[in-house]
Tab-separated table of C-alpha atoms in Angstrom:
chain	number	residue	atom	x	y	z
A	1	MET	CA	-6.661	28.334	53.602
A	2	LYS	CA	-8.764	29.200	50.512
A	3	LYS	CA	-5.477	29.428	48.531
A	4	LEU	CA	-4.455	25.860	49.586
A	5	SER	CA	-7.766	24.323	48.792
A	6	LEU	CA	-7.569	25.736	45.416
A	7	LEU	CA	-4.020	24.254	44.924
A	8	LEU	CA	-5.152	20.885	46.154
A	9	LEU	CA	-8.067	20.885	43.576
A	10	LEU	CA	-5.824	21.900	40.759
A	11	SER	CA	-3.537	19.070	41.546
A	12	VAL	CA	-6.290	16.562	41.778
A	13	PHE	CA	-7.674	17.803	38.255
A	14	VAL	CA	-4.061	17.506	36.615
A	15	PHE	CA	-3.358	14.007	38.104
A	16	CYS	CA	-6.889	12.875	36.633
A	17	GLY	CA	-6.068	14.181	33.323
A	18	CYS	CA	-2.980	12.347	33.052
A	19	SER	CA	-4.564	9.091	34.088
A	20	ASP	CA	-7.255	9.487	31.345
A	21	ASP	CA	-4.626	9.856	28.687
A	22	ASP	CA	-2.794	6.806	29.775
A	23	ASP	CA	-6.117	4.762	29.877
A	24	ASP	CA	-6.655	5.759	26.189
A	25	VAL	CA	-3.913	3.520	24.742
A	26	ARG	CA	-5.386	1.114	21.989
A	27	ASN	CA	-3.897	-2.014	20.865
A	28	GLU	CA	-2.405	-2.405	17.552
A	29	ILE	CA	-2.450	-5.261	15.231
A	30	VAL	CA	0.162	-5.823	12.376
A	31	ILE	CA	-0.609	-7.962	9.421
A	32	ASN	CA	2.017	-10.439	9.004
A	33	PHE	CA	2.644	-13.057	6.245
A	34	ASP	CA	6.306	-14.166	7.056
A	35	ASN	CA	5.174	-17.684	7.933
A	36	GLN	CA	3.320	-18.193	4.554
A	37	LEU	CA	6.400	-18.569	2.287
A	38	PRO	CA	8.985	-21.074	3.511
A	39	GLN	CA	11.019	-21.064	0.394
A	40	SER	CA	13.180	-18.068	-0.485
A	41	GLU	CA	12.616	-16.056	-3.757
A	42	SER	CA	9.030	-17.183	-4.074
A	43	GLU	CA	5.633	-15.575	-4.044
A	44	LEU	CA	1.884	-16.423	-3.790
A	45	LYS	CA	0.629	-19.118	-5.976
A	46	THR	CA	-2.797	-19.914	-6.463
A	47	GLU	CA	-5.212	-21.728	-9.030
A	48	GLU	CA	-8.432	-20.791	-7.018
A	49	GLY	CA	-9.371	-17.727	-8.996
A	50	VAL	CA	-12.254	-17.171	-11.770
A	51	LYS	CA	-12.709	-15.084	-14.587
A	52	GLU	CA	-15.466	-12.638	-14.054
A	53	THR	CA	-16.361	-12.760	-17.609
A	54	PRO	CA	-15.337	-15.282	-20.271
A	55	THR	CA	-13.114	-12.427	-22.104
A	56	ASP	CA	-11.387	-11.645	-19.169
A	57	TYR	CA	-7.669	-11.925	-19.145
A	58	TYR	CA	-7.256	-12.256	-15.586
A	59	TYR	CA	-8.430	-14.654	-13.110
A	60	LYS	CA	-9.767	-12.793	-9.872
A	61	TRP	CA	-9.102	-14.145	-6.307
A	62	ASN	CA	-9.318	-12.445	-2.882
A	63	PHE	CA	-6.877	-13.870	-0.174
A	64	LYS	CA	-7.057	-12.915	3.579
A	65	ASP	CA	-4.270	-12.700	6.120
A	66	PRO	CA	-3.660	-15.536	8.581
A	67	ASN	CA	-5.889	-14.057	11.223
A	68	ASN	CA	-8.846	-13.084	8.939
A	69	LEU	CA	-8.510	-9.356	9.807
A	70	VAL	CA	-8.037	-7.907	6.184
A	71	GLU	CA	-8.715	-9.217	2.763
A	72	PHE	CA	-6.754	-8.348	-0.303
A	73	THR	CA	-7.843	-8.550	-4.271
A	74	HIS	CA	-5.418	-10.591	-6.357
A	75	TYR	CA	-5.362	-11.038	-10.247
A	76	TYR	CA	-3.205	-13.426	-12.209
A	77	SER	CA	-2.958	-14.961	-15.601
A	78	GLU	CA	-1.060	-18.064	-16.934
A	79	MET	CA	1.914	-15.847	-16.969
A	80	GLY	CA	1.774	-14.916	-13.436
A	81	PHE	CA	0.893	-12.084	-11.157
A	82	GLY	CA	-1.269	-9.353	-12.809
A	83	GLY	CA	-2.388	-7.099	-10.385
A	84	GLY	CA	-4.103	-6.249	-6.974
A	85	PHE	CA	-1.926	-7.640	-4.306
A	86	THR	CA	0.556	-10.416	-3.894
A	87	TYR	CA	2.781	-11.301	-1.391
A	88	THR	CA	6.467	-12.264	-1.892
A	89	ASN	CA	10.104	-12.681	-0.452
A	90	LYS	CA	11.804	-11.726	-3.677
A	91	THR	CA	15.278	-9.927	-3.392
A	92	ASP	CA	16.249	-8.695	-7.012
A	93	ILE	CA	17.000	-5.025	-7.020
A	94	THR	CA	18.718	-4.958	-10.397
A	95	THR	CA	16.602	-6.426	-13.125
A	96	PRO	CA	13.895	-3.980	-14.742
A	97	GLY	CA	10.715	-5.006	-16.058
A	98	PHE	CA	7.332	-6.091	-14.900
A	99	ASN	CA	8.331	-9.733	-14.465
A	100	ASN	CA	10.555	-8.371	-11.169
A	101	ILE	CA	8.285	-7.913	-8.449
A	102	SER	CA	10.715	-7.378	-5.778
A	103	ALA	CA	10.802	-4.278	-3.400
A	104	ILE	CA	13.760	-2.050	-4.158
A	105	THR	CA	14.631	-2.676	-0.457
A	106	ALA	CA	15.148	-6.497	-1.230
A	107	LYS	CA	13.404	-7.335	1.984
A	108	GLY	CA	10.144	-6.319	4.120
A	109	LYS	CA	10.216	-3.555	6.896
A	110	ASN	CA	10.910	-6.135	9.661
A	111	GLY	CA	11.011	-9.561	8.118
A	112	LYS	CA	11.453	-11.186	4.707
A	113	VAL	CA	7.676	-11.191	3.215
A	114	TYR	CA	6.157	-7.988	2.031
A	115	PHE	CA	3.102	-7.036	-0.421
A	116	THR	CA	3.802	-5.984	-4.153
A	117	SER	CA	0.821	-4.293	-5.861
A	118	ASN	CA	0.193	-3.160	-9.387
A	119	SER	CA	-3.126	-0.942	-9.227
A	120	ASN	CA	-4.902	0.310	-12.035
A	121	SER	CA	-8.570	0.442	-13.527
A	122	PHE	CA	-8.177	-3.113	-14.652
A	123	THR	CA	-6.715	-4.603	-11.634
A	124	PRO	CA	-7.507	-2.315	-8.798
A	125	ALA	CA	-5.646	-2.898	-5.451
A	126	GLN	CA	-8.052	-3.070	-2.519
A	127	VAL	CA	-7.734	-3.918	1.149
A	128	THR	CA	-10.844	-4.589	3.231
A	129	ASN	CA	-11.318	-4.447	6.919
A	130	LEU	CA	-13.164	-7.592	7.872
A	131	ASN	CA	-13.724	-6.508	11.462
A	132	PRO	CA	-14.881	-2.731	11.050
A	133	ASP	CA	-16.591	-2.776	14.439
A	134	LYS	CA	-13.515	-3.754	16.250
A	135	TYR	CA	-10.667	-2.324	14.264
A	136	GLU	CA	-9.753	0.791	12.159
A	137	PHE	CA	-6.868	1.376	9.773
A	138	LYS	CA	-3.765	2.998	10.962
A	139	GLY	CA	-1.473	2.775	8.117
A	140	ALA	CA	1.358	0.754	6.536
A	141	TRP	CA	5.071	0.901	5.393
A	142	ILE	CA	5.417	1.652	1.758
A	143	THR	CA	8.389	1.673	-0.640
A	144	ASN	CA	8.920	1.411	-4.531
A	145	THR	CA	9.440	-1.789	-6.672
A	146	THR	CA	12.510	-2.305	-8.362
A	147	TYR	CA	10.525	-2.049	-11.703
A	148	ALA	CA	9.023	1.488	-10.803
A	149	TYR	CA	12.534	2.724	-9.125
A	150	LEU	CA	14.678	1.583	-12.142
A	151	ALA	CA	11.976	3.203	-14.556
A	152	ILE	CA	12.025	6.576	-12.804
A	153	LYS	CA	15.672	6.629	-11.818
A	154	GLU	CA	17.217	5.385	-15.270
A	155	GLY	CA	14.353	5.558	-17.768
A	156	ASN	CA	14.407	1.915	-17.834
A	157	ASP	CA	11.516	-0.335	-17.859
A	158	GLY	CA	12.927	-3.611	-19.287
A	159	SER	CA	11.292	-2.842	-22.880
A	160	THR	CA	13.174	-2.053	-25.989
A	161	PRO	CA	12.649	0.675	-26.574
A	162	SER	CA	11.815	1.799	-23.123
A	163	ARG	CA	8.279	3.332	-22.783
A	164	VAL	CA	9.201	5.414	-19.962
A	165	LYS	CA	11.201	8.742	-19.345
A	166	GLN	CA	14.107	9.291	-16.774
A	167	PHE	CA	12.352	11.613	-14.390
A	168	SER	CA	13.873	15.345	-14.338
A	169	ASN	CA	13.020	18.631	-12.361
A	170	GLY	CA	9.245	18.899	-11.985
A	171	ASP	CA	8.333	15.192	-12.116
A	172	TRP	CA	6.438	13.208	-9.545
A	173	PHE	CA	5.038	9.735	-8.996
A	174	LYS	CA	2.216	9.615	-6.479
A	175	ILE	CA	-0.039	7.019	-4.672
A	176	THR	CA	-3.390	7.942	-3.307
A	177	ALA	CA	-5.012	5.721	-0.746
A	178	VAL	CA	-8.803	6.193	-1.295
A	179	GLY	CA	-11.098	5.322	1.734
A	180	TYR	CA	-14.525	3.881	1.080
A	181	GLN	CA	-17.846	2.967	3.239
A	182	THR	CA	-19.145	-0.375	2.642
A	183	ASN	CA	-21.904	1.039	0.355
A	184	GLY	CA	-19.122	2.636	-2.046
A	185	THR	CA	-19.371	6.105	-0.788
A	186	GLU	CA	-15.704	7.942	-0.648
A	187	ILE	CA	-14.696	9.123	2.729
A	188	GLY	CA	-11.565	10.645	2.100
A	189	ARG	CA	-8.031	10.545	0.379
A	190	VAL	CA	-4.359	10.432	1.573
A	191	ASP	CA	-1.303	10.948	-0.844
A	192	PHE	CA	2.164	10.055	-0.668
A	193	TYR	CA	4.859	10.588	-2.953
A	194	LEU	CA	6.877	7.702	-4.143
A	195	ALA	CA	9.241	10.013	-6.325
A	196	ASP	CA	9.401	13.530	-6.025
A	197	TYR	CA	11.481	16.151	-8.324
A	198	ARG	CA	9.467	19.198	-7.575
A	199	ASP	CA	11.372	22.194	-6.058
A	200	GLY	CA	14.783	20.971	-6.679
A	201	LYS	CA	14.079	17.532	-5.034
A	202	THR	CA	15.504	14.367	-6.560
A	203	LYS	CA	14.027	11.833	-4.199
A	204	ILE	CA	12.691	8.232	-5.110
A	205	VAL	CA	11.619	6.343	-2.170
A	206	ASN	CA	14.143	3.404	-1.839
A	207	THR	CA	13.559	2.846	1.891
A	208	TRP	CA	10.434	1.695	3.989
A	209	GLU	CA	8.490	4.836	4.989
A	210	TRP	CA	5.312	5.369	6.791
A	211	PHE	CA	2.190	5.766	5.000
A	212	ASP	CA	-0.548	7.276	7.577
A	213	TRP	CA	-4.080	6.348	7.002
A	214	SER	CA	-5.551	7.832	10.036
A	215	TYR	CA	-7.468	10.545	7.825
A	216	ILE	CA	-9.384	7.430	6.406
A	217	GLU	CA	-9.186	5.084	9.663
A	218	ASP	CA	-13.058	4.445	9.430
A	219	ALA	CA	-12.899	3.123	5.861
A	220	ALA	CA	-14.470	-0.333	5.225
A	221	TYR	CA	-11.994	-0.631	2.478
A	222	ILE	CA	-9.128	1.216	0.839
A	223	GLN	CA	-8.154	1.256	-2.839
A	224	PHE	CA	-5.004	2.559	-4.443
A	225	GLU	CA	-4.608	4.986	-7.171
A	226	LEU	CA	-1.243	5.978	-8.742
A	227	ASN	CA	-0.777	9.050	-10.836
A	228	SER	CA	2.541	10.509	-12.574
A	229	THR	CA	3.863	13.443	-14.800
A	230	ASP	CA	5.125	10.535	-17.280
A	231	ASN	CA	1.913	10.154	-19.492
A	232	SER	CA	1.056	9.334	-22.995
A	233	GLU	CA	-2.114	9.591	-25.122
A	234	TYR	CA	-3.543	6.833	-27.633
A	235	GLU	CA	-6.791	7.569	-29.334
A	236	GLY	CA	-7.534	10.352	-27.029
A	237	VAL	CA	-7.097	8.306	-23.913
A	238	SER	CA	-4.446	9.268	-21.568
A	239	TYR	CA	-2.584	6.500	-19.749
A	240	MET	CA	0.351	6.524	-17.308
A	241	ASN	CA	3.867	5.460	-18.329
A	242	THR	CA	5.296	5.093	-14.964
A	243	PRO	CA	4.790	1.583	-13.765
A	244	SER	CA	1.816	1.392	-11.423
A	245	TYR	CA	3.414	-0.828	-9.099
A	246	PHE	CA	4.291	-0.238	-5.111
A	247	CYS	CA	5.165	-2.306	-2.119
A	248	LEU	CA	3.621	-2.361	1.215
A	249	ASP	CA	4.595	-4.035	4.444
A	250	ALA	CA	3.244	-4.139	8.189
A	251	ILE	CA	-0.137	-2.848	7.326
A	252	THR	CA	-1.384	-1.695	10.804
A	253	LEU	CA	-5.034	-1.852	12.465
A	254	ILE	CA	-5.811	-0.198	15.689
A	255	GLU	CA	-8.481	-0.971	18.085
A	256	ASP	CA	-11.821	1.155	17.454
C-alpha cells in the first residue's frame, strides 16, 4: 500500500512538471518591413534627417518598424545610404562596390525586404527595444552583402586598385552584437563569423543563418561592431579593409 501511494505521488509530480513547461511558452514578434517597399529594386528614402554638427557629412535619422516596437539608426548623404540601417529589396549579387547594398541571397529570409547595414565608429548601427518592459531580444537572421562577399571571395571591392585582399588560410570576418543598458552600460557581447578561413575552413556566409541574441536579451539597445584580419594603418591609426557591411532579416523579440 505504501509503495502504491509513493508511485501515485511520483506520477502526480511528473504530470505537474510537464504542465508547467507547457505554460512557459512565450509569444514571439518578428519585425517585418515587407509592405513598406511596393516597388522592386528599391530602398528606404527620406529627407527627414539632420546633421548633428554643421561639418557632418551625413544626415542622421532614426526610423521605427510599422508596429513601433524597435528603432533603427540611419545615416545618409546626397549620394545615398551611408550607414546605420536601411531596408531594401534589391537583388544584385554580381556587382562589386559600396553602391550595391543587396544581400548576397538576393532576397530576405522569408520575404523580399530585409535590412542592410554599414556599422563603424562614424555611422554606428543600433537597434533599440522600445518596449523593454514587455519584450526582450531573441535574435535575427544574418547574411553577407554582395559588397562584402565579393571583397572576401575575390578580393574585389569595386575600386581600382582594390583596397581589400582575397581571404586565405587564417583569415576571418566577424560581427559582434553588443548589448547595452539604457544608461550605456555594456551587458554582454555575442560574436558571429561572416567569413571563417581558420583551421582549414573556407566559409563565407551566403545564406541566411540564425544570429542568437539570447545572451544579451535584456539589452535596451544593441550596437554592432565588425572586425577582420584584413587591416591597414595610416598615420598610426589602424582601420579595417573588409567592408563593414552586413544584412539582417526577421529580427525577433520574445515576451519578457
